[in-house]
Structures are given as structure tokens and as C-alpha cells.
């Protein structure tokens, strides 16, 4: 049986058995002409019968080979034969599939042409997509004349459909004249479905013509020479489009497929036309634009843009020129409040706003600027208006301050920030919100320049300009002149009101400094990314820092000058005639009195800005202590008892200075370490000076070496002053100075230090022990 079967199958002249089988050539052999396609069903049935026979033969061979064990060579031959049969089957299957597609294509093209002539767009929409899909299977067979001919017929049908549909829409919605009454016909609705399958340009042309016809009335009603075209009647433009959109939805809403988003497209095209028309009329009548009219038009326009955002998604904007704005990063800025209100909203900025949690960012409006962009070239009117308004605001602040006088002392709640400061930044935010709603480009930079100008004016006119430069009882003398008062004269001090005013101005400057930094951050958020580097308010922040520094310096100078007469009295006392050590000297009591009078007032009025009160304490210590040491050098000559009295006085002053930050306060706080370090270092030097003065000058070497170790001062001048305080004669001083120069920079090792003072500055524990011993000595002598 196997031999007989093989002789029938191999060798074979059937083209289906050939390894290089070509389906196209085979089909062309079966159907040499288009008329021969009429027998396609008969040919397909014969091929299917042949496939079934091949399947039977394959099955028989496999079963036979399973039952009869053949050697390896026979199996190989049979496997080869089976592969050839598989090739034949696959070729037959491909041929049948291709023939089916060809049959569908040929019939579909005929139907498509017939339906197009009858305007059966509903049926065409479904059929056309199927024909196009089938035609894709023949892309590699376009070299066959029959296939190429069918493809050209499909293209011709598509072109005819496109022109026919455009003509139908032109008839229904002519470019000239009025719209045809009534709603859309089913024919046009189906035609839109066909347009979805045709060249995209057909759909775009339909949309373009329909929108143009729908807005033709708008261009007539609001043309430039009409009264309603001007900015004062801008509301009528937006009312018209709202009516048109409602009319469209009622009459034509179902004519176009939903994915065409025709309602949004009409609104977007209206916006583009409106922006161009407004820009043109504003160029023509630019001199008639004043700020109230401009802001009115801007407000109505941005409100309309906000309405569009609520109604539409903005999906059609990718086809236009307006892009969705980028979302800036979130901010903890205290300016970040509800900015979606109208331009007339009052926005209050409280100092505590810095601690409030940030509000979520309102989503950006994709339609923002789609119309209002046309106002940007005219924003100079707004900027000039804000320049004028801010100038008037600063002048009003100056006048109000003169009329109302300085703020009343407010020691219970701390120094009050001047209310004008909050008013200024409220106005700043209002301007910033208005401008950013209109433009985030160059106008924001121009507005920033105006902000900078009036921040500086506020700093100098309201803050620095109102710092007290004279005292109420000195007849117009300045602080500098107070330092030159005659000895023993009564020093004029700032009044309580003046001290509170200085603290209030300092607190206001601090608030302005912090808020200006936040303003800079907010401006950078608002402005275009390419312009961020041009926003810089560092110079204005430096100006407020200068006001703060000047205020602290005035407070320091006032207290410093109040202590001057006492220090002068100290330097004029006859210290060589002091016979016994008593309580602290009157000049110490006077210094302590002035400190107790001034410091609590300053501390209470700077309660809200503790760091600047610490700066005041540090600056006063850095000013008073060197001055005290200079006056100490003027106390000459000094006896041993006089030096002991001065040492006691110095200790008293040291204790008062260490307690200065919390002096007179019910709540005792530990003084800042930075301040304590300055006091300890400075006053310890004063004590070391007196200890050197108290030390015997014999033997000279011991005295000189101890001086160098205790004071670590290599200055001849300082050493000369010490000798003057001891009352040494000039001849003694000369030899002592020579010895001092020889002993520099350090004394030799092994020098006998018997009887010398301690060789280094004492530790706090040693200092306390020494003071207790000194106090016992004073009591004993008394």
C-alpha cells in the first residue's frame, strides 16, 4: 500500500507541492480574467475537497507508520513527505483566505459606489471602514493590475464621498446668507460618521465651515465701528456667545459626533476672534483706555474664561495656539491665600499667616489668557496707575503719622507693628493678583520694579524718617553731641514714648524684612520661568536690615550716653585718697539705675522679636565695657584701698551686666551664651587691670611678667597706662618700660613667681571664691 501511495504522490507535477509555491501566480492561473471570478465558489469547493483528501492521506500515513516499525531512514523520508503536505495545506489555506478577501473587496467596492450615489451615508459609514480594512491585506499585491484597479476605485469613492459631503453641508449651511431653518437632517448626521473614516481634512473642513457660518453674525454685530464693540460693553460679547452655545446645543447638538467637541470648538474660535478684534480696536483707541475701564474689561474677561473652564475640558486647545499653563510648585508663602476672587476683594495679611498651613492650589484654568492676552500691551496703563496710587498711599502714611503721632507705649503686648505696614502689603498683594491674572510676563517685572521703589520709600520716609534724632529735653541736641556734654551735666535721654517708637519701628522693619522675602518668593512663583532671575528684592531687604541696625544703635547710644556722666565721675574721683572700702560707689548705682530704667522697656517692646533684643544687649556690652575700661585707665593715681574699691565696683557692674537681659523681669531667663561670653571676657579684663595695679612693682621682673601673663597685651601704651595708675614716677616708668620691652614676647622659664598674682584668667569657680574672699576683706576693714 505504501509503495502504491508513494508512486501516486511522488513525483508530482502539482504546483501546490512545489517548495517555491507562489499564491499570486496560482490565483492568476485559476482566474485569468475578471469575468472568470464568477466561478470562484466552484474553485474554492474543489480546493477544500483536495485539502480534506490530503488530511486523510496524512492521517493514514501516520497511522500506518505507527503500527509498522520502520527504520530511521524510512521515517526521515516520510517526515519529509509530511512536511511537503503541510506546505501544500498552508498554501491552500492562504489562497482561500486571499480569495475570500478579494471577493469581499470586489463586492464591497461595487456596493460602496452604489450607496454613495444614493447618499446612503449610514450604510456607507460601516461599509467604508470594512473595505479600507480589507484593502490593507492587498498592500503587497498592488503590482497585480486587478488589485491596483480595485484600490483606485476605493480612493475615487472616498474622494467623491468627501466632495459630496462638503457640498451637502454647504447647501445646508451656506457661507453667504442665513442658515436653513430647522434642525439637522439624518443625512448630515450620518455624513459626519462617514467623515470620521475619510481623510481628516474633510472633517476639519466641515468643522471650519460650520463654525465660520455660526459666528458670522458676531462679526457683523460687533464690528469695530459699532458702539457695542468698545470695552465698556464687553459683557455683551460674552452674553452673545452664551446664547449661541445654547442655541447650538438645542438645534445641532446631535448632528456632530460627541468626540468632535463642537460646542467647545465654537467657544474657542469665538475667543480667538474676540481677542483679535479687541486687540485691533484697542490699538485704534489706545488713548481712550483708562485704568478703571481696563480693569473692568479684564475682570469680565477673566470671569468668562473661568466659566469656560467649568464648562469645558480644554481638549481642543491642542489644535490652537493657547497652551495649558504649567503648574508651579506649591509654596508655604504667607501670601498664599484664596486668589480666585475678583480684583476688588480685600486680602488681609496678618503676621501670623506665616504659621498657617498652606491651602491647596486651585487647578489652573486651561482657558486663562485665551482672550485676556490681548490686554497685555496696554498694561502700562495699569502699572502707571499703581505707581501713582502707591505714591499717594505713602504720602498718606506720612501725613497720618504726623497727625496721629507715634504709637502709644504698649509694654504689655510688646512693640506694635505700624498699621501702615500691613496696609502696604495688602495693597501689594491686590496688585500682584490682578497683574498675574492678566500677564505673567514683562508686566510682572514692571510691577516688581514699582514694588521695589515704594518698599524703599516706606523704609526711609515712614521708618527711618520717624526715628527720633533728638531728645525731648536736650534742646535739639543729637546723640553724638550728647557724648560731648560737659562733665557732670545732666544727660537728656529718650522719653518712654520715644523708646517705644524706636522699638515699634524696629519691629515693623523686621516684619517688612520677612514679608518682603515672602513677596519675592511669591513673585517668582507667578512670573514666567524665563523671567524668574529678574525678580530680586535683596536690596530692599538690605534696606530694612539697615533700619533695624540703626534702631538698635539708637537704643544702645541712648543707654550708653546716659551712663557717660557716671563714668566721667568715676574717672575724676581721688582714688589715691580712699581710706577704706565701702559699698558700691555712687557712679555704679547711677549706671545700674539707667540700665534698670531702659532695659525692661526695650525688652518688653521687643518681646515679639527676641533676637533683636539679644543684639541690643550684645551691642551695648561691646560699647559700654571698652568705654568703662578707658575711664578706668583715667583713674590715676590709685592707692591700694582705691584699687580694692574699684575692684568691688567692677564686680558689681559685672554682675549687673550678666543679669542685664532679664533685669527687672518677673520671669528670669538665662542670658544667651554669646552675650555672657562678651561680658565675662570684657569685665574680666577690667578686673585683671585692677589686679595688676594692686600688685607690688617690686621686684620689677615679677611685676612685668605677671602683667604679660594676666593681660596678654603687648602694647607699650597699655603698660604705660598701668604705670600711671600705680602713680610711678617717670624715672621708674622709663626703666620699667625698658624691662617690659625686653621681656616680650614671653618671660623665660624658671622665673621666681613668689608673691605674684594668678598666672591666667580665673575659672568661674575661682572667680566666685576670689570675690567671696574680697567681700570678707572689705567687711573686715570696715
mmCIF file of N, CA and C in Angstrom, residues 649-770:
data_model
loop_
_atom_site.group_PDB
_atom_site.id
_atom_site.type_symbol
_atom_site.label_atom_id
_atom_site.label_comp_id
_atom_site.label_asym_id
_atom_site.label_seq_id
_atom_site.Cartn_x
_atom_site.Cartn_y
_atom_site.Cartn_z
ATOM 1 N N UNK A 649 33.586 97.621 92.782
ATOM 2 C CA UNK A 649 32.654 98.273 91.855
ATOM 3 C C UNK A 649 32.574 97.522 90.527
ATOM 4 N N UNK A 650 33.739 97.108 90.043
ATOM 5 C CA UNK A 650 33.783 96.376 88.769
ATOM 6 C C UNK A 650 33.004 95.074 88.873
ATOM 7 N N UNK A 651 33.162 94.387 89.990
ATOM 8 C CA UNK A 651 32.408 93.144 90.185
ATOM 9 C C UNK A 651 30.898 93.417 90.200
ATOM 10 N N UNK A 652 30.495 94.486 90.854
ATOM 11 C CA UNK A 652 29.068 94.824 90.904
ATOM 12 C C UNK A 652 28.525 95.081 89.496
ATOM 13 N N UNK A 653 29.279 95.839 88.712
ATOM 14 C CA UNK A 653 28.862 96.116 87.336
ATOM 15 C C UNK A 653 28.814 94.825 86.506
ATOM 16 N N UNK A 654 29.779 93.971 86.759
ATOM 17 C CA UNK A 654 29.819 92.702 86.028
ATOM 18 C C UNK A 654 28.568 91.872 86.308
ATOM 19 N N UNK A 655 28.188 91.800 87.576
ATOM 20 C CA UNK A 655 27.002 91.026 87.930
ATOM 21 C C UNK A 655 25.744 91.633 87.312
ATOM 22 N N UNK A 656 25.676 92.954 87.291
ATOM 23 C CA UNK A 656 24.517 93.618 86.697
ATOM 24 C C UNK A 656 24.471 93.352 85.187
ATOM 25 N N UNK A 657 25.619 93.450 84.542
ATOM 26 C CA UNK A 657 25.654 93.218 83.101
ATOM 27 C C UNK A 657 25.286 91.778 82.762
ATOM 28 N N UNK A 658 25.751 90.823 83.557
ATOM 29 C CA UNK A 658 25.401 89.427 83.304
ATOM 30 C C UNK A 658 23.897 89.200 83.431
ATOM 31 N N UNK A 659 23.263 89.990 84.301
ATOM 32 C CA UNK A 659 21.829 89.853 84.533
ATOM 33 C C UNK A 659 21.009 90.792 83.642
ATOM 34 N N UNK A 660 21.682 91.589 82.821
ATOM 35 C CA UNK A 660 21.010 92.650 82.067
ATOM 36 C C UNK A 660 19.845 92.145 81.208
ATOM 37 N N UNK A 661 19.942 91.027 80.443
ATOM 38 C CA UNK A 661 18.814 90.616 79.591
ATOM 39 C C UNK A 661 17.522 90.393 80.348
ATOM 40 N N UNK A 662 17.580 89.968 81.616
ATOM 41 C CA UNK A 662 16.345 89.692 82.359
ATOM 42 C C UNK A 662 16.153 90.625 83.540
ATOM 43 N N UNK A 663 16.909 91.717 83.579
ATOM 44 C CA UNK A 663 16.823 92.626 84.723
ATOM 45 C C UNK A 663 15.424 93.233 84.818
ATOM 46 N N UNK A 664 14.862 93.238 86.013
ATOM 47 C CA UNK A 664 13.535 93.796 86.225
ATOM 48 C C UNK A 664 12.405 92.935 85.709
ATOM 49 N N UNK A 665 12.692 91.708 85.307
ATOM 50 C CA UNK A 665 11.650 90.833 84.765
ATOM 51 C C UNK A 665 11.222 89.829 85.826
ATOM 52 N N UNK A 666 9.922 89.538 85.842
ATOM 53 C CA UNK A 666 9.426 88.533 86.781
ATOM 54 C C UNK A 666 9.829 87.125 86.339
ATOM 55 N N UNK A 667 10.018 86.971 85.041
ATOM 56 C CA UNK A 667 10.457 85.683 84.507
ATOM 57 C C UNK A 667 11.950 85.780 84.227
ATOM 58 N N UNK A 668 12.742 85.059 84.985
ATOM 59 C CA UNK A 668 14.192 85.114 84.839
ATOM 60 C C UNK A 668 14.629 84.078 83.819
ATOM 61 N N UNK A 669 15.251 84.564 82.758
ATOM 62 C CA UNK A 669 15.778 83.672 81.727
ATOM 63 C C UNK A 669 17.293 83.695 81.765
ATOM 64 N N UNK A 670 17.855 82.590 81.412
ATOM 65 C CA UNK A 670 19.303 82.538 81.309
ATOM 66 C C UNK A 670 19.744 83.364 80.122
ATOM 67 N N UNK A 671 20.755 84.213 80.349
ATOM 68 C CA UNK A 671 21.234 85.078 79.282
ATOM 69 C C UNK A 671 21.840 84.243 78.160
ATOM 70 N N UNK A 672 21.708 84.697 76.904
ATOM 71 C CA UNK A 672 22.313 83.965 75.780
ATOM 72 C C UNK A 672 23.812 83.781 75.985
ATOM 73 N N UNK A 673 24.323 82.633 75.607
ATOM 74 C CA UNK A 673 25.742 82.327 75.809
ATOM 75 C C UNK A 673 26.640 83.325 75.080
ATOM 76 N N UNK A 674 26.205 83.764 73.884
ATOM 77 C CA UNK A 674 27.023 84.717 73.126
ATOM 78 C C UNK A 674 27.185 86.029 73.884
ATOM 79 N N UNK A 675 26.124 86.446 74.573
ATOM 80 C CA UNK A 675 26.191 87.684 75.357
ATOM 81 C C UNK A 675 27.040 87.489 76.606
ATOM 82 N N UNK A 676 26.815 86.405 77.322
ATOM 83 C CA UNK A 676 27.569 86.141 78.559
ATOM 84 C C UNK A 676 29.065 86.080 78.283
ATOM 85 N N UNK A 677 29.452 85.475 77.184
ATOM 86 C CA UNK A 677 30.874 85.362 76.836
ATOM 87 C C UNK A 677 31.517 86.733 76.686
ATOM 88 N N UNK A 678 30.800 87.666 76.045
ATOM 89 C CA UNK A 678 31.333 89.026 75.842
ATOM 90 C C UNK A 678 31.514 89.735 77.185
ATOM 91 N N UNK A 679 30.504 89.624 78.057
ATOM 92 C CA UNK A 679 30.572 90.305 79.363
ATOM 93 C C UNK A 679 31.705 89.734 80.209
ATOM 94 N N UNK A 680 31.772 88.406 80.268
ATOM 95 C CA UNK A 680 32.807 87.777 81.103
ATOM 96 C C UNK A 680 34.200 88.155 80.608
ATOM 97 N N UNK A 681 34.394 88.097 79.300
ATOM 98 C CA UNK A 681 35.703 88.412 78.741
ATOM 99 C C UNK A 681 36.084 89.874 78.999
ATOM 100 N N UNK A 682 35.143 90.808 78.733
ATOM 101 C CA UNK A 682 35.439 92.231 78.889
ATOM 102 C C UNK A 682 35.652 92.645 80.333
ATOM 103 N N UNK A 683 34.739 92.236 81.210
ATOM 104 C CA UNK A 683 34.838 92.653 82.609
ATOM 105 C C UNK A 683 35.973 91.924 83.327
ATOM 106 N N UNK A 684 36.301 90.705 82.906
ATOM 107 C CA UNK A 684 37.464 90.018 83.484
ATOM 108 C C UNK A 684 38.740 90.785 83.154
ATOM 109 N N UNK A 685 38.813 91.354 81.963
ATOM 110 C CA UNK A 685 39.970 92.182 81.604
ATOM 111 C C UNK A 685 40.057 93.399 82.531
ATOM 112 N N UNK A 686 38.897 94.015 82.815
ATOM 113 C CA UNK A 686 38.907 95.162 83.734
ATOM 114 C C UNK A 686 39.408 94.734 85.112
ATOM 115 N N UNK A 687 38.964 93.582 85.563
ATOM 116 C CA UNK A 687 39.413 93.087 86.865
ATOM 117 C C UNK A 687 40.904 92.761 86.840
ATOM 118 N N UNK A 688 41.397 92.192 85.743
ATOM 119 C CA UNK A 688 42.825 91.891 85.630
ATOM 120 C C UNK A 688 43.665 93.168 85.684
ATOM 121 N N UNK A 689 43.147 94.243 85.071
ATOM 122 C CA UNK A 689 43.859 95.529 85.118
ATOM 123 C C UNK A 689 44.019 95.995 86.561
ATOM 124 N N UNK A 690 42.915 95.896 87.311
ATOM 125 C CA UNK A 690 42.978 96.342 88.703
ATOM 126 C C UNK A 690 43.857 95.422 89.542
ATOM 127 N N UNK A 691 43.854 94.136 89.239
ATOM 128 C CA UNK A 691 44.708 93.211 89.978
ATOM 129 C C UNK A 691 46.188 93.506 89.716
ATOM 130 N N UNK A 692 46.504 93.873 88.466
ATOM 131 C CA UNK A 692 47.883 94.252 88.157
ATOM 132 C C UNK A 692 48.250 95.544 88.910
ATOM 133 N N UNK A 693 47.305 96.492 88.947
ATOM 134 C CA UNK A 693 47.569 97.755 89.653
ATOM 135 C C UNK A 693 47.798 97.494 91.136
ATOM 136 N N UNK A 694 47.058 96.547 91.705
ATOM 137 C CA UNK A 694 47.193 96.248 93.130
ATOM 138 C C UNK A 694 48.494 95.506 93.447
ATOM 139 N N UNK A 695 49.089 94.876 92.465
ATOM 140 C CA UNK A 695 50.307 94.095 92.708
ATOM 141 C C UNK A 695 51.499 95.029 92.948
ATOM 142 N N UNK A 696 52.419 94.660 93.854
ATOM 143 C CA UNK A 696 53.630 95.476 94.086
ATOM 144 C C UNK A 696 54.517 95.491 92.851
ATOM 145 N N UNK A 697 55.162 96.660 92.596
ATOM 146 C CA UNK A 697 56.006 96.763 91.407
ATOM 147 C C UNK A 697 57.442 96.338 91.678
ATOM 148 N N UNK A 698 57.674 95.860 92.886
ATOM 149 C CA UNK A 698 58.987 95.315 93.220
ATOM 150 C C UNK A 698 58.812 93.821 93.545
ATOM 151 N N UNK A 699 59.656 92.940 93.032
ATOM 152 C CA UNK A 699 60.703 93.220 92.033
ATOM 153 C C UNK A 699 60.096 93.484 90.658
ATOM 154 N N UNK A 700 60.691 94.362 89.861
ATOM 155 C CA UNK A 700 60.136 94.747 88.556
ATOM 156 C C UNK A 700 59.918 93.571 87.604
ATOM 157 N N UNK A 701 60.866 92.595 87.612
ATOM 158 C CA UNK A 701 60.729 91.470 86.686
ATOM 159 C C UNK A 701 59.447 90.699 86.959
ATOM 160 N N UNK A 702 59.161 90.448 88.219
ATOM 161 C CA UNK A 702 57.943 89.722 88.583
ATOM 162 C C UNK A 702 56.711 90.504 88.151
ATOM 163 N N UNK A 703 56.745 91.812 88.374
ATOM 164 C CA UNK A 703 55.599 92.655 88.011
ATOM 165 C C UNK A 703 55.349 92.620 86.492
ATOM 166 N N UNK A 704 56.420 92.772 85.707
ATOM 167 C CA UNK A 704 56.293 92.788 84.248
ATOM 168 C C UNK A 704 55.789 91.438 83.732
ATOM 169 N N UNK A 705 56.375 90.348 84.249
ATOM 170 C CA UNK A 705 55.964 89.028 83.773
ATOM 171 C C UNK A 705 54.505 88.734 84.099
ATOM 172 N N UNK A 706 54.096 89.134 85.301
ATOM 173 C CA UNK A 706 52.690 88.916 85.666
ATOM 174 C C UNK A 706 51.744 89.761 84.817
ATOM 175 N N UNK A 707 52.156 90.953 84.475
ATOM 176 C CA UNK A 707 51.348 91.806 83.600
ATOM 177 C C UNK A 707 51.136 91.121 82.247
ATOM 178 N N UNK A 708 52.254 90.600 81.690
ATOM 179 C CA UNK A 708 52.172 89.971 80.371
ATOM 180 C C UNK A 708 51.265 88.742 80.424
ATOM 181 N N UNK A 709 51.371 87.961 81.486
ATOM 182 C CA UNK A 709 50.574 86.750 81.590
ATOM 183 C C UNK A 709 49.094 87.059 81.841
ATOM 184 N N UNK A 710 48.821 88.042 82.674
ATOM 185 C CA UNK A 710 47.441 88.340 83.046
ATOM 186 C C UNK A 710 46.679 89.065 81.939
ATOM 187 N N UNK A 711 47.325 90.020 81.309
ATOM 188 C CA UNK A 711 46.624 90.845 80.316
ATOM 189 C C UNK A 711 46.898 90.427 78.880
ATOM 190 N N UNK A 712 47.986 89.705 78.656
ATOM 191 C CA UNK A 712 48.331 89.285 77.286
ATOM 192 C C UNK A 712 48.257 90.456 76.326
ATOM 193 N N UNK A 713 48.743 91.608 76.799
ATOM 194 C CA UNK A 713 48.705 92.836 75.998
ATOM 195 C C UNK A 713 50.135 93.326 75.799
ATOM 196 N N UNK A 714 50.606 93.305 74.583
ATOM 197 C CA UNK A 714 51.987 93.668 74.284
ATOM 198 C C UNK A 714 52.142 95.141 73.941
ATOM 199 N N UNK A 715 51.082 95.916 74.173
ATOM 200 C CA UNK A 715 51.126 97.332 73.807
ATOM 201 C C UNK A 715 51.876 98.143 74.865
ATOM 202 N N UNK A 716 52.827 98.953 74.404
ATOM 203 C CA UNK A 716 53.528 99.876 75.315
ATOM 204 C C UNK A 716 52.568 100.865 75.936
ATOM 205 N N UNK A 717 51.557 101.261 75.151
ATOM 206 C CA UNK A 717 50.609 102.270 75.619
ATOM 207 C C UNK A 717 49.811 101.757 76.815
ATOM 208 N N UNK A 718 49.335 100.502 76.696
ATOM 209 C CA UNK A 718 48.565 99.935 77.813
ATOM 210 C C UNK A 718 49.439 99.784 79.057
ATOM 211 N N UNK A 719 50.642 99.308 78.874
ATOM 212 C CA UNK A 719 51.550 99.155 80.013
ATOM 213 C C UNK A 719 51.841 100.519 80.647
ATOM 214 N N UNK A 720 51.998 101.552 79.806
ATOM 215 C CA UNK A 720 52.225 102.908 80.305
ATOM 216 C C UNK A 720 51.051 103.372 81.164
ATOM 217 N N UNK A 721 49.808 103.049 80.715
ATOM 218 C CA UNK A 721 48.623 103.458 81.473
ATOM 219 C C UNK A 721 48.581 102.772 82.838
ATOM 220 N N UNK A 722 48.993 101.504 82.883
ATOM 221 C CA UNK A 722 49.031 100.774 84.157
ATOM 222 C C UNK A 722 50.018 101.452 85.120
ATOM 223 N N UNK A 723 51.153 101.832 84.591
ATOM 224 C CA UNK A 723 52.158 102.501 85.443
ATOM 225 C C UNK A 723 51.635 103.839 85.936
ATOM 226 N N UNK A 724 50.896 104.559 85.084
ATOM 227 C CA UNK A 724 50.312 105.833 85.515
ATOM 228 C C UNK A 724 49.296 105.605 86.629
ATOM 229 N N UNK A 725 48.495 104.527 86.505
ATOM 230 C CA UNK A 725 47.508 104.245 87.544
ATOM 231 C C UNK A 725 48.193 103.931 88.881
ATOM 232 N N UNK A 726 49.358 103.297 88.797
ATOM 233 C CA UNK A 726 50.084 102.995 90.036
ATOM 234 C C UNK A 726 50.768 104.228 90.627
ATOM 235 N N UNK A 727 50.853 105.279 89.819
ATOM 236 C CA UNK A 727 51.461 106.513 90.311
ATOM 237 C C UNK A 727 52.979 106.485 90.338
ATOM 238 N N UNK A 728 53.613 105.658 89.479
ATOM 239 C CA UNK A 728 55.077 105.601 89.457
ATOM 240 C C UNK A 728 55.644 106.865 88.828
ATOM 241 N N UNK A 729 56.811 107.231 89.289
ATOM 242 C CA UNK A 729 57.493 108.399 88.742
ATOM 243 C C UNK A 729 57.986 108.076 87.331
ATOM 244 N N UNK A 730 58.334 109.154 86.599
ATOM 245 C CA UNK A 730 58.764 108.976 85.219
ATOM 246 C C UNK A 730 60.055 108.180 85.133
ATOM 247 N N UNK A 731 60.950 108.408 86.082
ATOM 248 C CA UNK A 731 62.213 107.676 86.054
ATOM 249 C C UNK A 731 61.969 106.187 86.276
ATOM 250 N N UNK A 732 61.037 105.863 87.163
ATOM 251 C CA UNK A 732 60.704 104.462 87.424
ATOM 252 C C UNK A 732 59.995 103.845 86.209
ATOM 253 N N UNK A 733 59.127 104.654 85.607
ATOM 254 C CA UNK A 733 58.401 104.158 84.435
ATOM 255 C C UNK A 733 59.339 103.845 83.281
ATOM 256 N N UNK A 734 60.389 104.701 83.113
ATOM 257 C CA UNK A 734 61.329 104.514 81.999
ATOM 258 C C UNK A 734 62.046 103.178 82.109
ATOM 259 N N UNK A 735 62.571 102.879 83.305
ATOM 260 C CA UNK A 735 63.281 101.610 83.474
ATOM 261 C C UNK A 735 62.318 100.428 83.369
ATOM 262 N N UNK A 736 61.068 100.637 83.854
ATOM 263 C CA UNK A 736 60.064 99.573 83.794
ATOM 264 C C UNK A 736 59.656 99.278 82.339
ATOM 265 N N UNK A 737 59.555 100.339 81.550
ATOM 266 C CA UNK A 737 59.214 100.157 80.131
ATOM 267 C C UNK A 737 60.319 99.412 79.389
ATOM 268 N N UNK A 738 61.597 99.772 79.720
ATOM 269 C CA UNK A 738 62.708 99.066 79.086
ATOM 270 C C UNK A 738 62.662 97.579 79.421
ATOM 271 N N UNK A 739 62.389 97.291 80.673
ATOM 272 C CA UNK A 739 62.303 95.898 81.100
ATOM 273 C C UNK A 739 61.134 95.186 80.405
ATOM 274 N N UNK A 740 60.024 95.920 80.259
ATOM 275 C CA UNK A 740 58.835 95.357 79.595
ATOM 276 C C UNK A 740 59.156 94.953 78.152
ATOM 277 N N UNK A 741 59.898 95.823 77.452
ATOM 278 C CA UNK A 741 60.256 95.521 76.056
ATOM 279 C C UNK A 741 61.186 94.314 75.985
ATOM 280 N N UNK A 742 62.057 94.184 76.985
ATOM 281 C CA UNK A 742 62.989 93.066 76.991
ATOM 282 C C UNK A 742 62.279 91.742 77.260
ATOM 283 N N UNK A 743 61.234 91.785 78.033
ATOM 284 C CA UNK A 743 60.551 90.548 78.435
ATOM 285 C C UNK A 743 59.568 90.040 77.357
ATOM 286 N N UNK A 744 59.334 90.847 76.353
ATOM 287 C CA UNK A 744 58.448 90.398 75.280
ATOM 288 C C UNK A 744 59.183 89.445 74.356
ATOM 289 N N UNK A 745 58.557 88.508 73.690
ATOM 290 C CA UNK A 745 57.120 88.264 73.746
ATOM 291 C C UNK A 745 56.663 87.377 74.889
ATOM 292 N N UNK A 746 57.625 86.659 75.568
ATOM 293 C CA UNK A 746 57.206 85.770 76.658
ATOM 294 C C UNK A 746 58.313 85.751 77.700
ATOM 295 N N UNK A 747 57.991 85.612 78.998
ATOM 296 C CA UNK A 747 59.007 85.579 80.046
ATOM 297 C C UNK A 747 59.766 84.261 80.011
ATOM 298 N N UNK A 748 61.047 84.250 80.411
ATOM 299 C CA UNK A 748 61.817 82.995 80.428
ATOM 300 C C UNK A 748 61.286 82.061 81.493
ATOM 301 N N UNK A 749 61.503 80.782 81.278
ATOM 302 C CA UNK A 749 61.045 79.794 82.251
ATOM 303 C C UNK A 749 61.927 79.846 83.486
ATOM 304 N N UNK A 750 61.401 79.430 84.624
ATOM 305 C CA UNK A 750 62.171 79.361 85.859
ATOM 306 C C UNK A 750 62.207 80.652 86.643
ATOM 307 N N UNK A 751 61.465 81.672 86.214
ATOM 308 C CA UNK A 751 61.454 82.934 86.952
ATOM 309 C C UNK A 751 60.679 82.749 88.236
ATOM 310 N N UNK A 752 61.211 83.255 89.278
ATOM 311 C CA UNK A 752 60.564 83.137 90.584
ATOM 312 C C UNK A 752 59.279 83.956 90.581
ATOM 313 N N UNK A 753 58.144 83.304 90.864
ATOM 314 C CA UNK A 753 56.856 83.993 90.835
ATOM 315 C C UNK A 753 56.260 84.159 92.218
ATOM 316 N N UNK A 754 57.108 84.086 93.232
ATOM 317 C CA UNK A 754 56.603 84.205 94.594
ATOM 318 C C UNK A 754 55.939 85.558 94.785
ATOM 319 N N UNK A 755 54.780 85.516 95.303
ATOM 320 C CA UNK A 755 54.061 86.764 95.561
ATOM 321 C C UNK A 755 53.322 87.293 94.362
ATOM 322 N N UNK A 756 53.381 86.575 93.260
ATOM 323 C CA UNK A 756 52.701 87.075 92.058
ATOM 324 C C UNK A 756 51.224 86.731 92.115
ATOM 325 N N UNK A 757 50.445 87.409 91.269
ATOM 326 C CA UNK A 757 49.024 87.094 91.144
ATOM 327 C C UNK A 757 48.868 85.831 90.308
ATOM 328 N N UNK A 758 47.642 85.325 90.191
ATOM 329 C CA UNK A 758 47.422 84.126 89.396
ATOM 330 C C UNK A 758 47.871 84.374 87.966
ATOM 331 N N UNK A 759 48.360 83.313 87.310
ATOM 332 C CA UNK A 759 49.025 83.472 86.022
ATOM 333 C C UNK A 759 48.058 83.379 84.840
ATOM 334 N N UNK A 760 46.796 83.161 85.077
ATOM 335 C CA UNK A 760 45.843 83.089 83.970
ATOM 336 C C UNK A 760 44.491 83.567 84.444
ATOM 337 N N UNK A 761 43.623 83.849 83.496
ATOM 338 C CA UNK A 761 42.281 84.293 83.861
ATOM 339 C C UNK A 761 41.587 83.200 84.662
ATOM 340 N N UNK A 762 40.900 83.562 85.751
ATOM 341 C CA UNK A 762 40.301 82.554 86.629
ATOM 342 C C UNK A 762 39.099 81.889 85.989
ATOM 343 N N UNK A 763 38.855 80.664 86.449
ATOM 344 C CA UNK A 763 37.632 79.973 86.039
ATOM 345 C C UNK A 763 36.474 80.587 86.821
ATOM 346 N N UNK A 764 35.206 80.326 86.389
ATOM 347 C CA UNK A 764 34.068 80.859 87.151
ATOM 348 C C UNK A 764 34.086 80.462 88.623
ATOM 349 N N UNK A 765 34.504 79.210 88.928
ATOM 350 C CA UNK A 765 34.551 78.780 90.331
ATOM 351 C C UNK A 765 35.612 79.569 91.105
ATOM 352 N N UNK A 766 36.799 79.725 90.467
ATOM 353 C CA UNK A 766 37.861 80.506 91.113
ATOM 354 C C UNK A 766 37.432 81.952 91.303
ATOM 355 N N UNK A 767 36.715 82.469 90.327
ATOM 356 C CA UNK A 767 36.268 83.860 90.397
ATOM 357 C C UNK A 767 35.303 84.055 91.562
ATOM 358 N N UNK A 768 34.365 83.124 91.715
ATOM 359 C CA UNK A 768 33.400 83.225 92.824
ATOM 360 C C UNK A 768 34.108 83.156 94.166
ATOM 361 N N UNK A 769 35.077 82.251 94.284
ATOM 362 C CA UNK A 769 35.830 82.117 95.534
ATOM 363 C C UNK A 769 36.607 83.395 95.841
ATOM 364 N N UNK A 770 37.217 83.978 94.773
ATOM 365 C CA UNK A 770 38.005 85.190 94.988
ATOM 366 C C UNK A 770 37.115 86.354 95.422
#
